Coordinates of C-alpha atoms in Angstrom, one line a residue:
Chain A
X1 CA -10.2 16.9 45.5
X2 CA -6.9 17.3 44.1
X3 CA -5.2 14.7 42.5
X4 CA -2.1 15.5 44.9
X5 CA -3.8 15.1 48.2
X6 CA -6.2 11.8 47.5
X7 CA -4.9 9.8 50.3
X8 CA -3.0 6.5 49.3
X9 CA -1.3 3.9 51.0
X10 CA 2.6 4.4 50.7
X11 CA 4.1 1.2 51.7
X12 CA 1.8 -0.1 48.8
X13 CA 2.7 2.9 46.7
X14 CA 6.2 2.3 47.4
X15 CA 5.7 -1.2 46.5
X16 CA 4.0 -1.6 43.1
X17 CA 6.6 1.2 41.5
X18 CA 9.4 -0.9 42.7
X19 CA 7.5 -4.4 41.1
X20 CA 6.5 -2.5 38.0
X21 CA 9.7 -1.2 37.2
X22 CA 11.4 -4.3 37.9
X23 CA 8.8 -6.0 35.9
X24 CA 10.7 -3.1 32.9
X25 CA 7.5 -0.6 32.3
X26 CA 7.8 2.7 31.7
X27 CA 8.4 5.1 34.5
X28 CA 5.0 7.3 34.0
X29 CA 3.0 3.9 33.6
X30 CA 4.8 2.3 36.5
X31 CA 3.6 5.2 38.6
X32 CA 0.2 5.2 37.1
X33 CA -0.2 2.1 38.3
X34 CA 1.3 2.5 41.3
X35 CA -1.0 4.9 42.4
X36 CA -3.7 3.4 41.3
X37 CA -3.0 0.1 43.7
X38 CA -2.2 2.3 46.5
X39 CA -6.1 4.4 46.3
X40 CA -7.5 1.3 45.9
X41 CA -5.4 -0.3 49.0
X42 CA -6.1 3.0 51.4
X43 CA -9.7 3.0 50.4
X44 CA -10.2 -0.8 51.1
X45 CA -8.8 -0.5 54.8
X46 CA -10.8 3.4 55.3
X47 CA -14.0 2.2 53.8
X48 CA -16.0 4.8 56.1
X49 CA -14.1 7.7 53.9
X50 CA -16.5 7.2 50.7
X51 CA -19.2 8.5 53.1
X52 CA -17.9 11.9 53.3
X53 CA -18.4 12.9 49.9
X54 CA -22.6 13.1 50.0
X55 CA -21.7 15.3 52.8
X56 CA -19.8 17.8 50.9
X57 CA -20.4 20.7 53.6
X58 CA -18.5 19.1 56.1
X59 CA -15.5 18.3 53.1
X60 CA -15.1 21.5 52.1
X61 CA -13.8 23.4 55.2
X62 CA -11.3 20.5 55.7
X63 CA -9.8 20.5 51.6
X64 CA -8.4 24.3 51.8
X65 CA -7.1 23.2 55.4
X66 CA -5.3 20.1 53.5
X67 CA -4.6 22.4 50.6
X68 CA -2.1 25.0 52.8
X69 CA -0.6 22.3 55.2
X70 CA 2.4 22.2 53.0
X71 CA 2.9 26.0 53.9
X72 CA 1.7 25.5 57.6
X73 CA 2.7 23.0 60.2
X74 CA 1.6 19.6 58.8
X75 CA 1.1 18.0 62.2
X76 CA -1.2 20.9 62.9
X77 CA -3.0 20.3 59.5
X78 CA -3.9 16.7 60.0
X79 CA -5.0 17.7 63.7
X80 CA -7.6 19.5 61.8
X81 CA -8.6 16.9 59.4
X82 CA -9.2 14.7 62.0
X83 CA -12.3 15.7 63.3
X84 CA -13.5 15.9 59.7
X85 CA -13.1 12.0 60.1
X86 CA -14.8 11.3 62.9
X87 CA -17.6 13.5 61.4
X88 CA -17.8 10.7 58.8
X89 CA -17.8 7.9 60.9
X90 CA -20.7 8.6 62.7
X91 CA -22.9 8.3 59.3
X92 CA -24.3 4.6 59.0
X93 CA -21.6 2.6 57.2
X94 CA -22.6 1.0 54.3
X95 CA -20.7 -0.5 50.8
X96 CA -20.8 2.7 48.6
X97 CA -22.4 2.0 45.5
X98 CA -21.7 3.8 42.4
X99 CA -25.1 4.5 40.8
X100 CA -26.1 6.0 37.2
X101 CA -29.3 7.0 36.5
X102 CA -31.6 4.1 35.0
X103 CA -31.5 4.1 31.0
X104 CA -34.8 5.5 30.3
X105 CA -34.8 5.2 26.7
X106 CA -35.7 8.6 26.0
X107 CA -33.4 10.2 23.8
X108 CA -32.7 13.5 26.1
X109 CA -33.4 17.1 24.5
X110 CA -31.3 20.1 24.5
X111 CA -31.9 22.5 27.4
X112 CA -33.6 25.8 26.1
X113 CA -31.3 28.2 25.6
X114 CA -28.6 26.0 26.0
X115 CA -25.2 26.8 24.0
X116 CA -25.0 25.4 20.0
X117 CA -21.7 24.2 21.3
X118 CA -20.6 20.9 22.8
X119 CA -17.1 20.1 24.4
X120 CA -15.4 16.7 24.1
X121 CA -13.5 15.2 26.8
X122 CA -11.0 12.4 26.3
X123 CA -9.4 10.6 29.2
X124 CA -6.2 8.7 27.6
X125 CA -4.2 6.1 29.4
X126 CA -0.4 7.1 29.9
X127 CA 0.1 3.4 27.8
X128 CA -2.4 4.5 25.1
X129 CA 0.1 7.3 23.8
X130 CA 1.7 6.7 21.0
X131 CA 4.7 8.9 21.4
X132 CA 6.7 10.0 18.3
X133 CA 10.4 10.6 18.6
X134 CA 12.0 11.8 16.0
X135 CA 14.1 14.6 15.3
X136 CA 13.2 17.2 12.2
X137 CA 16.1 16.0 9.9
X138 CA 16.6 17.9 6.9
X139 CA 13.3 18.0 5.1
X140 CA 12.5 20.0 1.8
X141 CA 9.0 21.1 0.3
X142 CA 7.3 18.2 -1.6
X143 CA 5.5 20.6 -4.1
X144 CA 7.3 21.7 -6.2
X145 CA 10.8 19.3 -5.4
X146 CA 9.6 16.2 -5.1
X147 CA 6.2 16.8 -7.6
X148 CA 8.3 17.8 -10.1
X149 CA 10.2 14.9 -10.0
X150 CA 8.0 12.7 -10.1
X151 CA 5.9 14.4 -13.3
X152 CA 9.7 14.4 -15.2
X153 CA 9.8 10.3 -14.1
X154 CA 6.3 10.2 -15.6
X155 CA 6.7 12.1 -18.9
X156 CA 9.6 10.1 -19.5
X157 CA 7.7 6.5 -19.0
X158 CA 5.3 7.7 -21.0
X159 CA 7.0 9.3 -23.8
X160 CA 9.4 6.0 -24.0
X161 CA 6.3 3.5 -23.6
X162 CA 4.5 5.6 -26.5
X163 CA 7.7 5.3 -29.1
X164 CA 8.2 1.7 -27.8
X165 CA 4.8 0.8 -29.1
X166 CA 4.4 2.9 -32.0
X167 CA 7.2 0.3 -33.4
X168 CA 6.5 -2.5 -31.5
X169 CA 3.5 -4.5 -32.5
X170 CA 2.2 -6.5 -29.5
X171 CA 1.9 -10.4 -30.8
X172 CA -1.4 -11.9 -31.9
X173 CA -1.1 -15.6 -32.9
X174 CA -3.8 -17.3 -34.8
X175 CA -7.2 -18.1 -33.3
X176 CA -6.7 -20.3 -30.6
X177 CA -7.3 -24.4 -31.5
X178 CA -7.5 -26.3 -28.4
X179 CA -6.0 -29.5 -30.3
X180 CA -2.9 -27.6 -31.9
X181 CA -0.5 -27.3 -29.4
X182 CA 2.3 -24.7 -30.3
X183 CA 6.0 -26.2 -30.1
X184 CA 7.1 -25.4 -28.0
X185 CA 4.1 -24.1 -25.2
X186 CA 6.0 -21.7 -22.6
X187 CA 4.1 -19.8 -20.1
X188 CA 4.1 -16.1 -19.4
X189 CA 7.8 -15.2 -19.0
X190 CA 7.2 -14.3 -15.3
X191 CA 6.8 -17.8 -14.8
X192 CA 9.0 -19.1 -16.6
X193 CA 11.6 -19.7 -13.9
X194 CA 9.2 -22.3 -12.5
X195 CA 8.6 -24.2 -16.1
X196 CA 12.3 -24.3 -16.1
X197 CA 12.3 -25.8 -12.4
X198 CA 9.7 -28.7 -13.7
X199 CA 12.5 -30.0 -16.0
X200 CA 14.6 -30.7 -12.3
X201 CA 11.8 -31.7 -9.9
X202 CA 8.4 -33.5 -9.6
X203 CA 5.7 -30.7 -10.7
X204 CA 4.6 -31.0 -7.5
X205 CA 7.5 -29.5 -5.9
X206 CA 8.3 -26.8 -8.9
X207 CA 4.7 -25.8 -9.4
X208 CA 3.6 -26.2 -5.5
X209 CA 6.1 -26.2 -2.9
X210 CA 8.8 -23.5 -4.3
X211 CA 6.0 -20.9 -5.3
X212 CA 4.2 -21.3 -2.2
X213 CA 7.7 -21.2 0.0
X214 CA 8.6 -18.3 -2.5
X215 CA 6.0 -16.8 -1.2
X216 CA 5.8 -17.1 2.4
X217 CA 9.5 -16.1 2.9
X218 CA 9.2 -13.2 1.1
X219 CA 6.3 -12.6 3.2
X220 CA 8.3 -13.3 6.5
X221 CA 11.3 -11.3 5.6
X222 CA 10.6 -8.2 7.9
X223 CA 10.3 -10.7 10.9
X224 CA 13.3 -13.2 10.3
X225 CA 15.3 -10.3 9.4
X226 CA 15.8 -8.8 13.2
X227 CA 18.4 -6.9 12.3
X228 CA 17.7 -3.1 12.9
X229 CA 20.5 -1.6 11.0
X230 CA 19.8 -0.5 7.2
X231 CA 23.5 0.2 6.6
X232 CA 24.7 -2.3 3.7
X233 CA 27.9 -2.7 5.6
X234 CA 25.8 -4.3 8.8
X235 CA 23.6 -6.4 6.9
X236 CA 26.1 -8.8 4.5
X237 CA 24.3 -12.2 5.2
X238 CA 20.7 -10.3 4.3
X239 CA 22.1 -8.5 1.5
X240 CA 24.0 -11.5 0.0
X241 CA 21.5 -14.5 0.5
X242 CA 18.9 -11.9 -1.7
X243 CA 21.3 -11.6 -4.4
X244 CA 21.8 -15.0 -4.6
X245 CA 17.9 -15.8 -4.7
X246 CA 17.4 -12.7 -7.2
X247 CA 19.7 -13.6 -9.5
X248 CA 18.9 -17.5 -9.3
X249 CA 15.4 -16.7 -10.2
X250 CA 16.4 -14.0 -12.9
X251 CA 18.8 -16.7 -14.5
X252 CA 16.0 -19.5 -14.3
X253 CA 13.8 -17.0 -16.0
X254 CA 16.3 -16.1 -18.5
X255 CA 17.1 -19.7 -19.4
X256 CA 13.7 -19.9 -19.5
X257 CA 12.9 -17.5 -21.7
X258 CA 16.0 -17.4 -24.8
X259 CA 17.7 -20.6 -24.1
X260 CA 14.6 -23.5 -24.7
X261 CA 13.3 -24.1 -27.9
X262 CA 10.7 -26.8 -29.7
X263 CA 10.5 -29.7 -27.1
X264 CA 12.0 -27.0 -24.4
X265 CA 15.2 -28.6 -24.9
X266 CA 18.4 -26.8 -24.7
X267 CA 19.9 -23.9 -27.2
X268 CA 21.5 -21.3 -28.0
X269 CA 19.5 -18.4 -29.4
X270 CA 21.7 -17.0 -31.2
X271 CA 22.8 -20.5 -33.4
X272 CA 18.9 -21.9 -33.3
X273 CA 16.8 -18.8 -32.8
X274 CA 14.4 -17.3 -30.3
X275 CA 11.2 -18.9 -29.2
X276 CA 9.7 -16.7 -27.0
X277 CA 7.1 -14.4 -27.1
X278 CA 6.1 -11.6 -25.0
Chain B
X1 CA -14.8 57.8 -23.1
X2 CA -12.9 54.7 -25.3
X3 CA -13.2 51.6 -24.3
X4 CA -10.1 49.4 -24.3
X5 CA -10.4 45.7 -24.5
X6 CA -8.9 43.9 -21.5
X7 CA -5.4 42.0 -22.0
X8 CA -5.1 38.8 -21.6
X9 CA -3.2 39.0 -18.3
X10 CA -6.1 41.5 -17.1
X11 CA -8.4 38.7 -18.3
X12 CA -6.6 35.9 -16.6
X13 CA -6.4 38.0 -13.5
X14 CA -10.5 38.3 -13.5
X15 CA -11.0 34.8 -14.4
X16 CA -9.5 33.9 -11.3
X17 CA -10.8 36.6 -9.0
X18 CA -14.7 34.7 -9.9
X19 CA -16.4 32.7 -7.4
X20 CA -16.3 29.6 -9.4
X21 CA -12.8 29.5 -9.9
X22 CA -11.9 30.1 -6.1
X23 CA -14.9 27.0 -5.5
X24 CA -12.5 25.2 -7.6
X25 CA -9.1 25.7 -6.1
X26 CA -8.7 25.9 -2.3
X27 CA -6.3 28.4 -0.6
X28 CA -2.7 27.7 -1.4
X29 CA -3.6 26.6 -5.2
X30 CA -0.9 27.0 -7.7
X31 CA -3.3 28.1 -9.8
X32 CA -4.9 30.8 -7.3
X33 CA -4.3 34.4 -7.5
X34 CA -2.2 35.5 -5.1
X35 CA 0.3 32.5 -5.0
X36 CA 3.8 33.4 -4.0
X37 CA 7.0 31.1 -4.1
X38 CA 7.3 31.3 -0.4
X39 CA 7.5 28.3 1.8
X40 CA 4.0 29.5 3.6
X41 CA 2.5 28.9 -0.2
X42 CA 4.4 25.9 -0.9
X43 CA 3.1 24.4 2.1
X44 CA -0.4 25.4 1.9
X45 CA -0.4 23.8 -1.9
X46 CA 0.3 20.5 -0.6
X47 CA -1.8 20.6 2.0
X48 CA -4.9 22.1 0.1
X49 CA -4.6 19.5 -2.4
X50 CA -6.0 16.4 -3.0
X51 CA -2.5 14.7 -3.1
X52 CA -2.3 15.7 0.4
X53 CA -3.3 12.1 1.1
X54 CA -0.5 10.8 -0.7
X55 CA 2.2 13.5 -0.4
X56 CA 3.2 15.1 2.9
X57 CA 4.0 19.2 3.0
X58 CA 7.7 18.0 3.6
X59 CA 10.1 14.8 3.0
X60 CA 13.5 14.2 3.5
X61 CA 16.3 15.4 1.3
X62 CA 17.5 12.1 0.6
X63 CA 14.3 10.7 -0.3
X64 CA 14.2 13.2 -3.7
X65 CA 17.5 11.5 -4.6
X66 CA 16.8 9.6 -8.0
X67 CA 19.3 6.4 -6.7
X68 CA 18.0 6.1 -3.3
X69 CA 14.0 4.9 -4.9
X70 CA 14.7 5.0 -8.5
X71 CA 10.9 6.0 -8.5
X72 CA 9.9 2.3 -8.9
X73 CA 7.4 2.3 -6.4
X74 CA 5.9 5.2 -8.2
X75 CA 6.4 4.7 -11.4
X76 CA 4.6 1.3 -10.9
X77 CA 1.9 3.0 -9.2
X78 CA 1.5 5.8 -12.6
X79 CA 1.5 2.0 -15.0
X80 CA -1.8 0.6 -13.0
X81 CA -3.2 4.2 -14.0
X82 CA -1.8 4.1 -17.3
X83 CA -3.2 0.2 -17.2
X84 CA -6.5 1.4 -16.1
X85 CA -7.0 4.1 -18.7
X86 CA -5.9 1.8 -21.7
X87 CA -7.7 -0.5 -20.6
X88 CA -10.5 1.0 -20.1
X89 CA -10.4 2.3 -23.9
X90 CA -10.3 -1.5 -25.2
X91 CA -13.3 -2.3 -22.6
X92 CA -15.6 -0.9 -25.5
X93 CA -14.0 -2.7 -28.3
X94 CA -14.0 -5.9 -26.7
X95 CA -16.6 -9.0 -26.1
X96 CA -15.1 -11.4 -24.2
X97 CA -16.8 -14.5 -26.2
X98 CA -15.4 -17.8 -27.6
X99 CA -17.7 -20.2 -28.0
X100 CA -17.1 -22.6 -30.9
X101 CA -17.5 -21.5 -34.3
X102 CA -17.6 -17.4 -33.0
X103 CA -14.4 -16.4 -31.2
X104 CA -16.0 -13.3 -31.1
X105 CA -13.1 -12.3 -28.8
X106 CA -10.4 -13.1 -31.5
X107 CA -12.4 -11.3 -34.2
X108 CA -12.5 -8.3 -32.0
X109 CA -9.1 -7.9 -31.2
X110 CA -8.2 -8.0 -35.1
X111 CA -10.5 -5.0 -35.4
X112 CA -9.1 -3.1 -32.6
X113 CA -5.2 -3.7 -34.5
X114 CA -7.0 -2.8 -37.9
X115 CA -10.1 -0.5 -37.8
X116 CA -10.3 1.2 -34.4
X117 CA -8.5 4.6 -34.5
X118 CA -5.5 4.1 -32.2
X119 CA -6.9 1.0 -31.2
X120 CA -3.1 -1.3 -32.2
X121 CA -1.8 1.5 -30.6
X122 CA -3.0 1.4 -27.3
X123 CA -3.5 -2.0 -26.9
X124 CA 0.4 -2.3 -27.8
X125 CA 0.6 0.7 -25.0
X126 CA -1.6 -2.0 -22.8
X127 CA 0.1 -4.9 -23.3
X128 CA 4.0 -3.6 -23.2
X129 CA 2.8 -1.4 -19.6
X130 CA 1.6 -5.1 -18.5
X131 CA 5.1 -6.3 -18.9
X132 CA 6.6 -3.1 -17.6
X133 CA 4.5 -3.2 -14.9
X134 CA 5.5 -6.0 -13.9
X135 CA 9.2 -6.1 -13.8
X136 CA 8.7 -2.5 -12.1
X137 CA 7.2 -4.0 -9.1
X138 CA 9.7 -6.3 -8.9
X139 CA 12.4 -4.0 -9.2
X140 CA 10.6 -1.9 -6.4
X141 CA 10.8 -4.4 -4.1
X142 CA 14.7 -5.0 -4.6
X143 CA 15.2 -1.4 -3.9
X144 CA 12.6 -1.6 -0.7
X145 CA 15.1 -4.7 0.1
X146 CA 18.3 -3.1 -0.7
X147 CA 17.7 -0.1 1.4
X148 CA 16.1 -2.2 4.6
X149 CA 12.9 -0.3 4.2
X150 CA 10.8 -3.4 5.4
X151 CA 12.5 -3.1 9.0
X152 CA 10.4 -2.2 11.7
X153 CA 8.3 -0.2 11.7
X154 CA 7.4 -0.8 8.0
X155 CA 6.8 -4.9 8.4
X156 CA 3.4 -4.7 7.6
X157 CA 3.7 -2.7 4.6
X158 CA 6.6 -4.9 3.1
X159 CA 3.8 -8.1 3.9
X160 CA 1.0 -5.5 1.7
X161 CA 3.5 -5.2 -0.8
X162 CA 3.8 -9.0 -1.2
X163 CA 0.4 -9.2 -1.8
X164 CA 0.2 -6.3 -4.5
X165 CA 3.5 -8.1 -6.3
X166 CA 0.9 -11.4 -5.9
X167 CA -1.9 -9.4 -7.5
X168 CA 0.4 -7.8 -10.6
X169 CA 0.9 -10.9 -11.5
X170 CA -2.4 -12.7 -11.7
X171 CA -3.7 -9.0 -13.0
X172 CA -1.0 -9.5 -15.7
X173 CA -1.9 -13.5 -16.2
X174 CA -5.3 -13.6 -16.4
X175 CA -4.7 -10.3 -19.3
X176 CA -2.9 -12.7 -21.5
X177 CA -5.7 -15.4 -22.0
X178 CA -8.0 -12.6 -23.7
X179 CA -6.4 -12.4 -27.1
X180 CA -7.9 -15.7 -27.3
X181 CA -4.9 -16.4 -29.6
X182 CA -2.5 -19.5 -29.8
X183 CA 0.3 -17.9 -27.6
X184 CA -2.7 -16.8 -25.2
X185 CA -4.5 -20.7 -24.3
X186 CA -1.1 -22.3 -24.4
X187 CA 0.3 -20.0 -22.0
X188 CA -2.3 -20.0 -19.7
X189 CA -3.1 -23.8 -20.4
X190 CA 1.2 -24.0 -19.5
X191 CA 1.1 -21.6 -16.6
X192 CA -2.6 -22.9 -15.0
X193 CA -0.9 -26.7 -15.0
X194 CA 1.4 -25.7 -13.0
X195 CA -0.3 -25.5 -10.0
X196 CA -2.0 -28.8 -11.3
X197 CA -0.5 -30.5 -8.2
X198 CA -1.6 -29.1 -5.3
X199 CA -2.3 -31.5 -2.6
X200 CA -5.6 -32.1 -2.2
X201 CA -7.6 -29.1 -3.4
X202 CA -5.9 -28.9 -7.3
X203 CA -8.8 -30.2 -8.7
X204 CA -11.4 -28.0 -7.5
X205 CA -9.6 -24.8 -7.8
X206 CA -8.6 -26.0 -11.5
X207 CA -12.2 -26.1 -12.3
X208 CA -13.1 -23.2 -10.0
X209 CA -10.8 -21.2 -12.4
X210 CA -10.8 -22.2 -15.4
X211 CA -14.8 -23.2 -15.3
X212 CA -14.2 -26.5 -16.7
X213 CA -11.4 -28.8 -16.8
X214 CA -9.2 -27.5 -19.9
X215 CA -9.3 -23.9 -20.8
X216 CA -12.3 -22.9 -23.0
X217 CA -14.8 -20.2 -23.4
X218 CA -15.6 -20.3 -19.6
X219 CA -12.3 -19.5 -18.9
X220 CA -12.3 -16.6 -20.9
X221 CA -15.3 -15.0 -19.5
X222 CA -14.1 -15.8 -15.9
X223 CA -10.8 -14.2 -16.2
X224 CA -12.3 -11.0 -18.4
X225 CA -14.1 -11.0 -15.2
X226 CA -11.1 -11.4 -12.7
X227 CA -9.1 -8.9 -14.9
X228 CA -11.1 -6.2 -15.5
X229 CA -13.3 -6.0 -12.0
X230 CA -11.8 -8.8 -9.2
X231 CA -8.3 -8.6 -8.9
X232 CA -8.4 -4.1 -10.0
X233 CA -10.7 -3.5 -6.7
X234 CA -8.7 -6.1 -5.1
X235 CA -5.3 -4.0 -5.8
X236 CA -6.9 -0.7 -5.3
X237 CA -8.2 -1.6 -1.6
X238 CA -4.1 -3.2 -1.2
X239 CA -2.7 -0.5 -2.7
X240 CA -4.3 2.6 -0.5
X241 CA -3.0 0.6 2.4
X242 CA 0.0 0.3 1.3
X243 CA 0.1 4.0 0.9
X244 CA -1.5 5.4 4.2
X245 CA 0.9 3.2 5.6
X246 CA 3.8 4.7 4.0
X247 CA 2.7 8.1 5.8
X248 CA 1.5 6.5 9.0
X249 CA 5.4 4.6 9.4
X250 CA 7.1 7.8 8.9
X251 CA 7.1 8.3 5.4
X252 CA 10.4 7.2 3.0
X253 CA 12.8 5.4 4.9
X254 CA 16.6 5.6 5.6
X255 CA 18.7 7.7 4.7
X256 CA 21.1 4.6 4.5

């Protein structure tokens, strides 16, 4: 049976698509559903119709009549479907149960003879496709364009990291003592902002709470920031309070870094010297 | 009859007519015979490539400009490789042991600046990557932020991204306690204090890291450990995330 001519109920038909689409889903879906509701309703009050289908002899005769009423009278054609009805009620009503076989736990063998091939059917939901819209845009071949560029951006890291270390020793202290502390003792310079926050707050608050907010906003960024433009023009507040925090811990890190020296007091590197090490 | 010798070309030519060769390189190959400069063959040697899962066949135009990504995010990507290979060079010259009286850590990394060939080399390589690699990350996400590339639908990936930026930097801390130098156990005995204060649990995730409760030979074998094995397959696992999700949101973003 067609999908066309299952028999639904309209007045439910009519109003599920008018719920769902108030409810805002998508016209497809709301229709999906729609239909759905409105089988299930007609099938509910015509029970006696789920009968007819072991009797597929008497069916058939009546589908191609159903089939051509569009192109015949359609009072005529559901005269004729009728009696196809009243065929069906006579059959002993009972609930129609929807039976698979019994799992048998035999692991079923290929017919003989039977294709090598197999077919695979997928029924998808209208809601379970993922529909991509997006127009072509002006796209260019990645090999060679955008290969190229990147091996360039590679040789040239590599070439200046090689001539940066060939003159460049990398720092090895003396063999560490445990009970000769180094004055002054500064940590990696990627933390070094933070040391230079535990001289303003409880180390609680500079080594805990900051980091960890730190963190958890930048985590949170994509879903505080609701704002779907990516022109800088649109986005001033985003684009300013980064700055700010960028270049407060940048500074932090820099003062950090060339500005604290034995004691991790104040001065100036260029009067006192560096004390840093990378 | 004379026999001439085959030119080089000729040579090339059968070299890559055998059957090894084509087992080698898939249809499409550069390096096939056969390759024209047409866009069919540029296609095909994407596709047939094993960069095919990093690289589409095609991005857009603006994405090749040098000042929309600057490469970072690339670049960064090519230092963990670069990270990985020196690294793995001063794997066989190193013995991550300190125990009192042997340092045997210290004493190695003075023969790998003295008598390994290339070995001051590329642990300077190593160790100035480290610091690159780090500020590149950083600077990669400015640009992702700068551009907006974290809005919808590439949240997820700017959340992964956090976490890799996370995991540089405890890849690039735990790496400066093995010198087993001076500027080494006061930096990490400096930077671990830090997070001395955390409410309830600092304690036992002190100890949990650094084995004991000051930094000592335990520490050492426990971030060799971390460095080296951990927080690598850690990254790795973030970092293919972070670039099927790249392809799966659409590929670059913008244009601005």
């Amino acid at each position: 049976m067609a999908r066309e001519d299952t028999p639904l109920d309209q007045a439910v038909f009519d109003a599920t698509l008018a719920d769902q689409l108030a409810k805002g889903a998508d016209k497809r879906v709301a229709e999906g559903r729609a239909r759905s509701a409105a089988v299930r309703a007609y099938k509910a009050a015509h029970p006696e119709e789920g009968e007819a289908a072991p009797a597929p002899a008497a069916a058939a005769p009546a589908a191609p009549a159903a089939a051509a009423a569009p192109a015949a009278g359609a009072p005529a054609a559901a005269a004729a479907a009728v009696p196809a009805a009243a065929v069906a009620v006579a059959a002993p009503v009972t609930t129609p149960v929807r039976t698979a076989p019994l799992p048998t736990g035999n692991i079923p063998t290929p017919k003989k003879g039977a294709d090598d091939k197999h077919r695979l059917l997928a029924l998808v939901p209208p809601e379970g496709i993922q529909r991509v819209e997006r127009e072509q845009g002006d796209r260019v071949n990645v090999w060679p364009h955008l290969l190229i560029e990147e091996f360039v951006a590679m040789l040239i890291l590599t070439a200046g990291l090689l001539v940066f270390s060939t003159f460049l020793m990398a720092p090895l202290r003396q063999l560490a003592n445990p009970n000769l502390t180094p004055n002054p003792s500064k940590a990696p310079w990627y933390f070094l902002g933070l040391q230079e926050l535990l001289r303003y707050f409880h180390p609680m608050v500079a080594g805990i709470v900051i980091p960890t907010f730190i963190l958890v906003v930048l985590a949170a960024v994509p879903y505080v920031d609701r704002n779907p433009s990516v022109k800088p023009g649109d986005r001033k507040i985003a684009i300013s309070m980064f700055t700010v925090l960028f270049c407060f811990g940048a500074t932090l890190t820099i003062i950090g870094c060339f500005f604290r020296g034995p004691g991790y007091n104040w001065i100036w590197p260029w009067a006192q010297g560096v004390f840093f090490d990378l | 009859m004379k026999l001439k010798p085959p030119s080089p070309s000729e040579l090339g030519d059968r070299l890559r007519d055998t059957e090894v060769w084509k087992s080698i390189f898939r249809p499409g190959s550069i390096f096939r015979r056969g390759y024209k400069d047409t866009s069919r063959d540029r296609a095909l040697a994407t596709m047939n490539n094993v960069l095919y899962h990093l690289h589409p066949v095609k991005v857009k135009r603006h994405g090749l400009k040098l000042t929309y990504t600057f490469c970072l995010g690339g670049l960064s990507f090519f230092l963990f490789i670069l990270l990985t290979i020196t690294g793995i060079f001063l794997m066989f010259f190193y013995r991550p042991m300190a125990d009192i009286g042997g340092a045997v850590a210290y004493a190695d990394m003075q023969s790998i600046r003295t008598t390994v060939f290339f070995g001051d080399l590329v642990r300077n390589l190593h160790r100035w990557g480290a610091h690159l690699m780090v500020f590149s990350v950083t600077l990669h996400m400015a640009r992702v932020f700068y551009t907006g590339a974290y809005k919808p639908p590439r949240e997820f990936n700017w959340v992964v991204g956090v976490i890799l930026l996370f995991l540089t930097l405890g890849l690039s801390f735990t790496g400066y306690l093995l010198p087993w130098d001076q500027l080494a156990i006061w930096a990490v005995t400096v930077g671990t204090s830090l997070g001395g204060y955390a409410p309830f649990i600092s304690k036992q995730a002190n100890f949990l890291l650094l084995g004991g409760v000051v930094v000592g030979p335990q520490t050492l074998l426990r971030w060799y450990v971390l460095h080296v094995l951990a927080l690598p397959f850690v990254l790795v696992i973030f970092l293919a995330v972070h670039f099927w999700r790249i392809r799966k949101d659409g590929g670059i973003s913008g244009p601005l």
